GROMACS .gro file of C-alpha atoms in nm:
model
  435
    1UNK     CA    1   0.014  -0.008  -0.015
    2UNK     CA    2   0.282   0.233   0.096
    3UNK     CA    3   0.397   0.182  -0.270
    4UNK     CA    4   0.069   0.274  -0.443
    5UNK     CA    5   0.091   0.513  -0.737
    6UNK     CA    6  -0.009   0.847  -0.656
    7UNK     CA    7  -0.024   1.172  -0.834
    8UNK     CA    8  -0.015   1.503  -0.778
    9UNK     CA    9  -0.196   1.699  -1.050
   10UNK     CA   10  -0.167   2.055  -0.955
   11UNK     CA   11   0.204   2.024  -0.903
   12UNK     CA   12   0.305   1.797  -1.183
   13UNK     CA   13   0.473   1.507  -0.950
   14UNK     CA   14   0.587   1.232  -1.073
   15UNK     CA   15   0.397   0.859  -1.059
   16UNK     CA   16   0.735   0.757  -0.845
   17UNK     CA   17   0.499   0.456  -0.676
   18UNK     CA   18   0.482   0.291  -1.031
   19UNK     CA   19   0.847   0.377  -1.123
   20UNK     CA   20   0.967   0.223  -0.803
   21UNK     CA   21   0.742  -0.057  -0.761
   22UNK     CA   22   0.865  -0.154  -1.135
   23UNK     CA   23   1.209  -0.132  -1.038
   24UNK     CA   24   1.194  -0.390  -0.771
   25UNK     CA   25   1.018  -0.564  -0.962
   26UNK     CA   26   1.286  -0.612  -1.210
   27UNK     CA   27   1.554  -0.690  -0.963
   28UNK     CA   28   1.343  -0.953  -0.783
   29UNK     CA   29   1.238  -1.120  -1.127
   30UNK     CA   30   1.596  -1.052  -1.278
   31UNK     CA   31   1.742  -1.186  -0.941
   32UNK     CA   32   1.524  -1.530  -0.915
   33UNK     CA   33   1.615  -1.606  -1.269
   34UNK     CA   34   2.000  -1.585  -1.200
   35UNK     CA   35   1.989  -1.760  -0.896
   36UNK     CA   36   1.783  -2.045  -1.007
   37UNK     CA   37   2.021  -2.065  -1.305
   38UNK     CA   38   2.352  -2.077  -1.115
   39UNK     CA   39   2.211  -2.307  -0.849
   40UNK     CA   40   2.141  -2.545  -1.135
   41UNK     CA   41   2.448  -2.489  -1.316
   42UNK     CA   42   2.730  -2.499  -1.003
   43UNK     CA   43   2.778  -2.898  -0.957
   44UNK     CA   44   3.113  -2.814  -0.735
   45UNK     CA   45   2.912  -2.620  -0.491
   46UNK     CA   46   2.801  -2.816  -0.191
   47UNK     CA   47   2.450  -2.947  -0.158
   48UNK     CA   48   2.365  -2.732   0.120
   49UNK     CA   49   2.441  -2.425  -0.072
   50UNK     CA   50   2.277  -2.546  -0.399
   51UNK     CA   51   1.951  -2.662  -0.165
   52UNK     CA   52   1.993  -2.280  -0.002
   53UNK     CA   53   2.009  -2.140  -0.320
   54UNK     CA   54   1.713  -2.344  -0.463
   55UNK     CA   55   1.496  -2.239  -0.167
   56UNK     CA   56   1.646  -1.859  -0.197
   57UNK     CA   57   1.531  -1.838  -0.550
   58UNK     CA   58   1.204  -2.000  -0.529
   59UNK     CA   59   1.107  -1.782  -0.281
   60UNK     CA   60   1.239  -1.470  -0.477
   61UNK     CA   61   1.015  -1.622  -0.766
   62UNK     CA   62   0.708  -1.608  -0.545
   63UNK     CA   63   0.803  -1.258  -0.483
   64UNK     CA   64   0.804  -1.181  -0.863
   65UNK     CA   65   0.481  -1.290  -0.954
   66UNK     CA   66   0.340  -1.149  -0.657
   67UNK     CA   67   0.442  -0.786  -0.748
   68UNK     CA   68   0.416  -0.845  -1.093
   69UNK     CA   69   0.015  -0.946  -1.013
   70UNK     CA   70  -0.038  -0.633  -0.846
   71UNK     CA   71   0.147  -0.416  -1.067
   72UNK     CA   72  -0.060  -0.578  -1.363
   73UNK     CA   73  -0.408  -0.559  -1.151
   74UNK     CA   74  -0.289  -0.165  -1.103
   75UNK     CA   75  -0.285  -0.101  -1.475
   76UNK     CA   76  -0.532  -0.314  -1.630
   77UNK     CA   77  -0.805  -0.070  -1.608
   78UNK     CA   78  -0.619   0.160  -1.781
   79UNK     CA   79  -0.559   0.010  -2.165
   80UNK     CA   80  -0.256   0.191  -2.354
   81UNK     CA   81  -0.511   0.176  -2.675
   82UNK     CA   82  -0.752   0.419  -2.611
   83UNK     CA   83  -0.873   0.534  -2.965
   84UNK     CA   84  -1.134   0.243  -3.159
   85UNK     CA   85  -0.932   0.353  -3.451
   86UNK     CA   86  -0.604   0.223  -3.360
   87UNK     CA   87  -0.530  -0.106  -3.415
   88UNK     CA   88  -0.268  -0.361  -3.231
   89UNK     CA   89  -0.034  -0.537  -3.488
   90UNK     CA   90   0.209  -0.835  -3.384
   91UNK     CA   91   0.554  -0.791  -3.579
   92UNK     CA   92   0.832  -1.056  -3.475
   93UNK     CA   93   0.693  -0.999  -3.101
   94UNK     CA   94   0.686  -0.682  -3.094
   95UNK     CA   95   0.321  -0.445  -3.073
   96UNK     CA   96   0.317  -0.200  -3.298
   97UNK     CA   97   0.057   0.087  -3.258
   98UNK     CA   98  -0.088   0.160  -3.592
   99UNK     CA   99  -0.272   0.475  -3.689
  100UNK     CA  100  -0.291   0.714  -3.942
  101UNK     CA  101  -0.351   1.019  -3.733
  102UNK     CA  102  -0.199   1.164  -3.370
  103UNK     CA  103  -0.532   1.085  -3.154
  104UNK     CA  104  -0.616   1.281  -2.863
  105UNK     CA  105  -0.612   1.043  -2.553
  106UNK     CA  106  -0.745   1.063  -2.241
  107UNK     CA  107  -0.495   1.157  -1.998
  108UNK     CA  108  -0.438   0.854  -1.798
  109UNK     CA  109  -0.405   0.826  -1.406
  110UNK     CA  110  -0.068   1.002  -1.291
  111UNK     CA  111   0.035   1.174  -1.628
  112UNK     CA  112  -0.046   1.537  -1.593
  113UNK     CA  113  -0.004   1.807  -1.872
  114UNK     CA  114   0.353   1.862  -2.007
  115UNK     CA  115   0.488   2.226  -1.991
  116UNK     CA  116   0.725   2.346  -2.276
  117UNK     CA  117   1.039   2.200  -2.414
  118UNK     CA  118   1.342   2.196  -2.235
  119UNK     CA  119   1.590   2.430  -2.432
  120UNK     CA  120   1.893   2.322  -2.526
  121UNK     CA  121   2.228   2.477  -2.715
  122UNK     CA  122   2.481   2.443  -2.948
  123UNK     CA  123   2.828   2.293  -2.863
  124UNK     CA  124   3.091   2.502  -2.799
  125UNK     CA  125   3.294   2.638  -3.053
  126UNK     CA  126   3.614   2.710  -2.827
  127UNK     CA  127   3.790   2.392  -2.888
  128UNK     CA  128   3.945   2.200  -3.172
  129UNK     CA  129   3.749   2.060  -3.414
  130UNK     CA  130   3.742   1.654  -3.403
  131UNK     CA  131   3.540   1.360  -3.506
  132UNK     CA  132   3.306   1.175  -3.301
  133UNK     CA  133   3.270   0.771  -3.404
  134UNK     CA  134   2.897   0.608  -3.254
  135UNK     CA  135   2.740   0.282  -3.249
  136UNK     CA  136   2.378   0.193  -3.135
  137UNK     CA  137   2.324  -0.203  -3.189
  138UNK     CA  138   2.033  -0.354  -3.024
  139UNK     CA  139   2.160  -0.713  -2.934
  140UNK     CA  140   1.840  -0.909  -2.920
  141UNK     CA  141   1.970  -1.098  -2.634
  142UNK     CA  142   1.732  -1.337  -2.513
  143UNK     CA  143   1.708  -1.501  -2.840
  144UNK     CA  144   2.033  -1.436  -2.988
  145UNK     CA  145   2.285  -1.458  -2.633
  146UNK     CA  146   2.063  -1.670  -2.451
  147UNK     CA  147   1.873  -1.863  -2.727
  148UNK     CA  148   1.515  -1.849  -2.541
  149UNK     CA  149   1.717  -2.057  -2.260
  150UNK     CA  150   1.806  -1.936  -1.907
  151UNK     CA  151   1.933  -1.620  -1.855
  152UNK     CA  152   2.280  -1.726  -1.791
  153UNK     CA  153   2.299  -1.948  -2.182
  154UNK     CA  154   2.542  -1.687  -2.306
  155UNK     CA  155   2.815  -1.820  -2.050
  156UNK     CA  156   2.821  -2.141  -2.190
  157UNK     CA  157   2.908  -2.054  -2.513
  158UNK     CA  158   3.202  -1.855  -2.684
  159UNK     CA  159   3.059  -1.574  -2.828
  160UNK     CA  160   2.797  -1.576  -3.127
  161UNK     CA  161   2.723  -1.358  -3.494
  162UNK     CA  162   2.616  -1.069  -3.235
  163UNK     CA  163   2.962  -1.035  -3.073
  164UNK     CA  164   3.167  -1.120  -3.427
  165UNK     CA  165   3.008  -0.828  -3.545
  166UNK     CA  166   3.093  -0.614  -3.289
  167UNK     CA  167   3.408  -0.717  -3.306
  168UNK     CA  168   3.427  -0.640  -3.694
  169UNK     CA  169   3.241  -0.293  -3.655
  170UNK     CA  170   3.503  -0.196  -3.409
  171UNK     CA  171   3.810  -0.283  -3.522
  172UNK     CA  172   3.729  -0.094  -3.860
  173UNK     CA  173   3.570   0.196  -3.718
  174UNK     CA  174   3.746   0.239  -3.382
  175UNK     CA  175   3.405   0.408  -3.214
  176UNK     CA  176   3.452   0.654  -2.938
  177UNK     CA  177   3.098   0.544  -2.770
  178UNK     CA  178   2.867   0.280  -2.797
  179UNK     CA  179   2.513   0.248  -2.693
  180UNK     CA  180   2.355  -0.117  -2.625
  181UNK     CA  181   1.994  -0.223  -2.581
  182UNK     CA  182   1.880  -0.569  -2.446
  183UNK     CA  183   2.210  -0.598  -2.337
  184UNK     CA  184   2.223  -0.850  -2.014
  185UNK     CA  185   2.598  -0.921  -1.955
  186UNK     CA  186   2.777  -0.608  -2.002
  187UNK     CA  187   3.169  -0.748  -1.931
  188UNK     CA  188   3.101  -1.095  -2.098
  189UNK     CA  189   2.979  -0.901  -2.408
  190UNK     CA  190   3.339  -0.703  -2.460
  191UNK     CA  191   3.551  -1.006  -2.343
  192UNK     CA  192   3.393  -1.171  -2.629
  193UNK     CA  193   3.402  -0.949  -2.889
  194UNK     CA  194   3.785  -0.884  -2.797
  195UNK     CA  195   3.682  -0.520  -2.609
  196UNK     CA  196   3.724  -0.559  -2.281
  197UNK     CA  197   4.098  -0.433  -2.276
  198UNK     CA  198   3.951  -0.107  -2.488
  199UNK     CA  199   3.606   0.019  -2.381
  200UNK     CA  200   3.441   0.066  -2.015
  201UNK     CA  201   3.125  -0.018  -2.025
  202UNK     CA  202   2.815   0.028  -1.755
  203UNK     CA  203   2.489  -0.109  -1.768
  204UNK     CA  204   2.126   0.013  -1.624
  205UNK     CA  205   1.878  -0.238  -1.612
  206UNK     CA  206   1.926  -0.377  -2.010
  207UNK     CA  207   2.083  -0.085  -2.157
  208UNK     CA  208   2.474  -0.054  -2.177
  209UNK     CA  209   2.705   0.237  -2.284
  210UNK     CA  210   3.054   0.208  -2.321
  211UNK     CA  211   3.326   0.470  -2.412
  212UNK     CA  212   3.691   0.418  -2.556
  213UNK     CA  213   3.947   0.426  -2.241
  214UNK     CA  214   4.248   0.581  -2.470
  215UNK     CA  215   4.036   0.862  -2.575
  216UNK     CA  216   3.799   1.014  -2.290
  217UNK     CA  217   3.796   1.053  -1.948
  218UNK     CA  218   3.451   1.021  -1.748
  219UNK     CA  219   3.365   1.297  -1.575
  220UNK     CA  220   3.025   1.164  -1.422
  221UNK     CA  221   2.751   0.906  -1.543
  222UNK     CA  222   2.377   0.813  -1.422
  223UNK     CA  223   2.080   0.677  -1.530
  224UNK     CA  224   1.665   0.816  -1.525
  225UNK     CA  225   1.333   0.639  -1.571
  226UNK     CA  226   1.194   0.816  -1.872
  227UNK     CA  227   0.932   0.604  -1.950
  228UNK     CA  228   0.701   0.315  -1.833
  229UNK     CA  229   0.522   0.048  -2.005
  230UNK     CA  230   0.301  -0.258  -1.853
  231UNK     CA  231   0.492  -0.526  -1.974
  232UNK     CA  232   0.809  -0.438  -1.928
  233UNK     CA  233   0.826  -0.175  -1.646
  234UNK     CA  234   1.035   0.158  -1.603
  235UNK     CA  235   1.246   0.218  -1.957
  236UNK     CA  236   1.598   0.408  -1.892
  237UNK     CA  237   1.771   0.674  -2.051
  238UNK     CA  238   2.127   0.636  -1.913
  239UNK     CA  239   2.367   0.923  -1.955
  240UNK     CA  240   2.773   0.983  -1.897
  241UNK     CA  241   2.934   1.292  -1.963
  242UNK     CA  242   3.301   1.260  -2.113
  243UNK     CA  243   3.605   1.491  -2.202
  244UNK     CA  244   3.843   1.430  -2.497
  245UNK     CA  245   4.145   1.373  -2.347
  246UNK     CA  246   4.375   1.526  -2.683
  247UNK     CA  247   4.084   1.860  -2.768
  248UNK     CA  248   3.928   1.896  -2.435
  249UNK     CA  249   3.604   1.881  -2.605
  250UNK     CA  250   3.294   1.716  -2.360
  251UNK     CA  251   3.011   1.539  -2.511
  252UNK     CA  252   2.730   1.451  -2.316
  253UNK     CA  253   2.604   1.112  -2.407
  254UNK     CA  254   2.252   0.941  -2.390
  255UNK     CA  255   2.168   0.559  -2.456
  256UNK     CA  256   1.776   0.496  -2.456
  257UNK     CA  257   1.566   0.206  -2.492
  258UNK     CA  258   1.152   0.288  -2.545
  259UNK     CA  259   0.851   0.201  -2.441
  260UNK     CA  260   0.631  -0.073  -2.614
  261UNK     CA  261   0.379  -0.089  -2.786
  262UNK     CA  262   0.582   0.030  -3.096
  263UNK     CA  263   0.438   0.446  -3.134
  264UNK     CA  264   0.263   0.421  -2.780
  265UNK     CA  265   0.522   0.612  -2.551
  266UNK     CA  266   0.432   0.362  -2.294
  267UNK     CA  267   0.174   0.448  -2.042
  268UNK     CA  268   0.188   0.859  -2.044
  269UNK     CA  269   0.268   0.885  -2.403
  270UNK     CA  270   0.567   0.988  -2.660
  271UNK     CA  271   0.536   1.326  -2.606
  272UNK     CA  272   0.634   1.243  -2.253
  273UNK     CA  273   0.952   1.004  -2.322
  274UNK     CA  274   1.061   1.322  -2.539
  275UNK     CA  275   1.008   1.595  -2.263
  276UNK     CA  276   1.171   1.328  -2.001
  277UNK     CA  277   1.487   1.305  -2.249
  278UNK     CA  278   1.525   1.641  -2.312
  279UNK     CA  279   1.495   1.745  -1.924
  280UNK     CA  280   1.761   1.483  -1.850
  281UNK     CA  281   1.991   1.666  -2.115
  282UNK     CA  282   1.892   2.007  -1.995
  283UNK     CA  283   1.956   1.923  -1.612
  284UNK     CA  284   2.243   1.667  -1.622
  285UNK     CA  285   2.447   1.835  -1.917
  286UNK     CA  286   2.686   2.197  -1.882
  287UNK     CA  287   2.567   2.425  -2.205
  288UNK     CA  288   2.811   2.407  -2.454
  289UNK     CA  289   2.835   2.019  -2.445
  290UNK     CA  290   2.789   1.818  -2.745
  291UNK     CA  291   2.498   1.618  -2.703
  292UNK     CA  292   2.459   1.262  -2.856
  293UNK     CA  293   2.181   1.005  -2.811
  294UNK     CA  294   2.167   0.659  -2.931
  295UNK     CA  295   1.875   0.430  -2.886
  296UNK     CA  296   1.608   0.186  -2.987
  297UNK     CA  297   1.346   0.420  -2.941
  298UNK     CA  298   1.064   0.185  -3.032
  299UNK     CA  299   0.923   0.487  -3.180
  300UNK     CA  300   0.938   0.576  -3.563
  301UNK     CA  301   0.944   0.926  -3.745
  302UNK     CA  302   0.549   0.911  -3.730
  303UNK     CA  303   0.561   0.949  -3.388
  304UNK     CA  304   0.530   1.195  -3.136
  305UNK     CA  305   0.828   1.058  -2.937
  306UNK     CA  306   1.089   1.123  -3.252
  307UNK     CA  307   0.889   1.452  -3.395
  308UNK     CA  308   0.921   1.603  -3.058
  309UNK     CA  309   1.293   1.495  -2.947
  310UNK     CA  310   1.327   1.660  -3.327
  311UNK     CA  311   1.238   1.974  -3.207
  312UNK     CA  312   1.552   1.981  -3.003
  313UNK     CA  313   1.770   1.755  -3.128
  314UNK     CA  314   1.845   1.637  -3.532
  315UNK     CA  315   1.872   1.291  -3.658
  316UNK     CA  316   2.197   1.206  -3.772
  317UNK     CA  317   2.102   0.883  -3.890
  318UNK     CA  318   1.849   0.607  -3.844
  319UNK     CA  319   1.752   0.229  -3.898
  320UNK     CA  320   1.504   0.027  -4.083
  321UNK     CA  321   1.401  -0.238  -3.882
  322UNK     CA  322   1.050  -0.213  -3.761
  323UNK     CA  323   1.001   0.085  -3.973
  324UNK     CA  324   1.297   0.253  -3.817
  325UNK     CA  325   1.280   0.287  -3.484
  326UNK     CA  326   1.663   0.309  -3.407
  327UNK     CA  327   1.810   0.640  -3.386
  328UNK     CA  328   2.182   0.851  -3.367
  329UNK     CA  329   2.090   1.208  -3.227
  330UNK     CA  330   2.289   1.509  -3.205
  331UNK     CA  331   2.258   1.843  -3.117
  332UNK     CA  332   2.513   1.909  -3.396
  333UNK     CA  333   2.425   2.170  -3.703
  334UNK     CA  334   2.346   2.056  -4.021
  335UNK     CA  335   2.622   1.902  -4.220
  336UNK     CA  336   2.775   1.711  -3.943
  337UNK     CA  337   2.739   1.381  -4.056
  338UNK     CA  338   3.039   1.275  -4.225
  339UNK     CA  339   2.946   0.897  -4.250
  340UNK     CA  340   2.742   0.680  -4.165
  341UNK     CA  341   2.695   0.285  -4.216
  342UNK     CA  342   2.431   0.023  -4.136
  343UNK     CA  343   2.620  -0.299  -4.009
  344UNK     CA  344   2.327  -0.534  -4.039
  345UNK     CA  345   2.150  -0.736  -3.776
  346UNK     CA  346   2.451  -0.982  -3.723
  347UNK     CA  347   2.131  -1.203  -3.626
  348UNK     CA  348   1.945  -0.985  -3.415
  349UNK     CA  349   1.634  -0.818  -3.515
  350UNK     CA  350   1.760  -0.479  -3.527
  351UNK     CA  351   2.082  -0.350  -3.719
  352UNK     CA  352   2.398  -0.195  -3.590
  353UNK     CA  353   2.402   0.167  -3.666
  354UNK     CA  354   2.688   0.372  -3.659
  355UNK     CA  355   2.772   0.779  -3.763
  356UNK     CA  356   3.078   0.973  -3.781
  357UNK     CA  357   2.991   1.307  -3.672
  358UNK     CA  358   3.218   1.613  -3.697
  359UNK     CA  359   3.238   1.845  -3.419
  360UNK     CA  360   3.368   2.198  -3.457
  361UNK     CA  361   3.128   2.444  -3.281
  362UNK     CA  362   3.033   2.588  -3.611
  363UNK     CA  363   2.922   2.954  -3.509
  364UNK     CA  364   2.533   2.982  -3.488
  365UNK     CA  365   2.253   2.823  -3.279
  366UNK     CA  366   2.217   2.455  -3.426
  367UNK     CA  367   1.827   2.431  -3.272
  368UNK     CA  368   1.726   2.779  -3.476
  369UNK     CA  369   1.876   2.641  -3.800
  370UNK     CA  370   1.717   2.311  -3.743
  371UNK     CA  371   1.380   2.463  -3.691
  372UNK     CA  372   1.404   2.722  -3.947
  373UNK     CA  373   1.462   2.413  -4.178
  374UNK     CA  374   1.200   2.218  -4.096
  375UNK     CA  375   0.897   2.232  -4.279
  376UNK     CA  376   0.522   2.320  -4.167
  377UNK     CA  377   0.432   1.952  -4.234
  378UNK     CA  378   0.673   1.810  -4.060
  379UNK     CA  379   0.619   2.049  -3.708
  380UNK     CA  380   0.531   1.812  -3.449
  381UNK     CA  381   0.191   1.757  -3.288
  382UNK     CA  382   0.147   1.977  -2.950
  383UNK     CA  383   0.282   1.805  -2.673
  384UNK     CA  384   0.000   1.541  -2.581
  385UNK     CA  385  -0.175   1.521  -2.246
  386UNK     CA  386   0.081   1.316  -2.076
  387UNK     CA  387   0.343   1.305  -1.744
  388UNK     CA  388   0.588   1.469  -1.704
  389UNK     CA  389   0.712   1.259  -1.452
  390UNK     CA  390   1.049   1.387  -1.348
  391UNK     CA  391   1.245   1.020  -1.292
  392UNK     CA  392   1.374   0.934  -1.026
  393UNK     CA  393   1.769   0.871  -1.018
  394UNK     CA  394   1.872   0.540  -0.881
  395UNK     CA  395   2.225   0.419  -0.821
  396UNK     CA  396   2.474   0.341  -1.116
  397UNK     CA  397   2.466  -0.077  -1.117
  398UNK     CA  398   2.843  -0.061  -1.212
  399UNK     CA  399   3.072   0.126  -0.995
  400UNK     CA  400   3.324   0.391  -1.197
  401UNK     CA  401   3.681   0.259  -1.184
  402UNK     CA  402   3.898   0.566  -1.264
  403UNK     CA  403   3.929   0.862  -1.039
  404UNK     CA  404   3.711   1.199  -1.208
  405UNK     CA  405   3.919   1.496  -1.349
  406UNK     CA  406   3.975   1.785  -1.052
  407UNK     CA  407   3.652   1.932  -1.223
  408UNK     CA  408   3.404   1.683  -1.262
  409UNK     CA  409   3.103   1.583  -1.221
  410UNK     CA  410   3.081   1.321  -0.881
  411UNK     CA  411   2.914   1.020  -0.954
  412UNK     CA  412   2.642   0.873  -0.748
  413UNK     CA  413   2.732   0.543  -0.614
  414UNK     CA  414   2.415   0.460  -0.350
  415UNK     CA  415   2.133   0.600  -0.200
  416UNK     CA  416   1.871   0.562   0.068
  417UNK     CA  417   1.542   0.494  -0.121
  418UNK     CA  418   1.376   0.174  -0.110
  419UNK     CA  419   1.430   0.089  -0.424
  420UNK     CA  420   1.843   0.138  -0.396
  421UNK     CA  421   1.813  -0.112  -0.068
  422UNK     CA  422   1.615  -0.347  -0.273
  423UNK     CA  423   1.847  -0.342  -0.596
  424UNK     CA  424   2.142  -0.369  -0.334
  425UNK     CA  425   1.987  -0.656  -0.198
  426UNK     CA  426   1.919  -0.862  -0.476
  427UNK     CA  427   2.175  -0.716  -0.706
  428UNK     CA  428   2.471  -0.775  -0.474
  429UNK     CA  429   2.458  -1.159  -0.482
  430UNK     CA  430   2.384  -1.144  -0.827
  431UNK     CA  431   2.732  -0.989  -0.920
  432UNK     CA  432   2.887  -1.234  -0.738
  433UNK     CA  433   2.724  -1.490  -0.887
  434UNK     CA  434   2.809  -1.371  -1.208
  435UNK     CA  435   3.159  -1.391  -1.148
   0.00000   0.00000   0.00000
């Protein structure tokens, strides 16, 4: 009862209860699955250890089912599709919200109306020019890596066509930053691709982001929950702020995995997702930072998520899977794209995308240039009456190994809220078992 969703419509307070409960549910369910798999495989454990692990896994499984049932009961009366002209279609295991026009949805409970989009900026011109190499890749982990089996199945393999694609792409392009979605074991991923010694990687829920150790120093990082869907709970936008060692330029890198059904924006709508992502950038980055964002947004160009994001950011490159839901965005002016490449899926249901961007701080406001270039037909619809949902920041799941620079932004290492404590209690044993 203490974690029941609440909403303060007048103040625009977030539906913190829903996000917190969904985050705890994800932690408990993941812990149960990992512990059950570890107990089944660890033949060298003492019998009492295996029995204890099995009992604990069973209790966590029951807790998972209880929390999930409570969450579904709370949302069952509020279907995502609220217009009779909309049809839900199944496409390769994903739901697509098909609609020819933007409906006028009812305001879901706990989703107050949005305010103006946060303002952003152009990159600073007070630094040498450089080229930034970016990769975005949805790994299709449950199918390509775990083959639809238990979540530790990939540990029995020596990699797959996805890790081979990653090794080949990184070997050719030497990416500065990489964003992965549906990424469940960050250390194993880099090790199998032969990149563990070159990149530092972080994971938040099922999203991972990495940077080149040789070229960049970490100033700060974190994660915020910017969307909520009924099937997978809170959706993260993880971020990190990096300084280029050679030029001193600073980039703010964001990686996001959007909610389903496709084009729905989850419980509170696509405009809310875009608003929350842009607010993250405006509050965590520093004016003058080069902003780059990767992701499987589960939204195509016709969605309010993408059209609202395009008011402040410019799409550098997009994929073709599911109608084009994978994007690389930046706050750079037109003409910044040097080259781009679609590497194919490598066994995933999404393609790996890369872009080389020229960062030179061209004088002038990129945002004004972009808005002037947009045709009236491309102007996004008004913000949908969805939740502003100021996202809750949770501690990073992976520690930052290198000390930050003297003038860096400190990295949060913990929290005293209920979700943080639950994630620690469940996550610490799971991290030990993964080792």
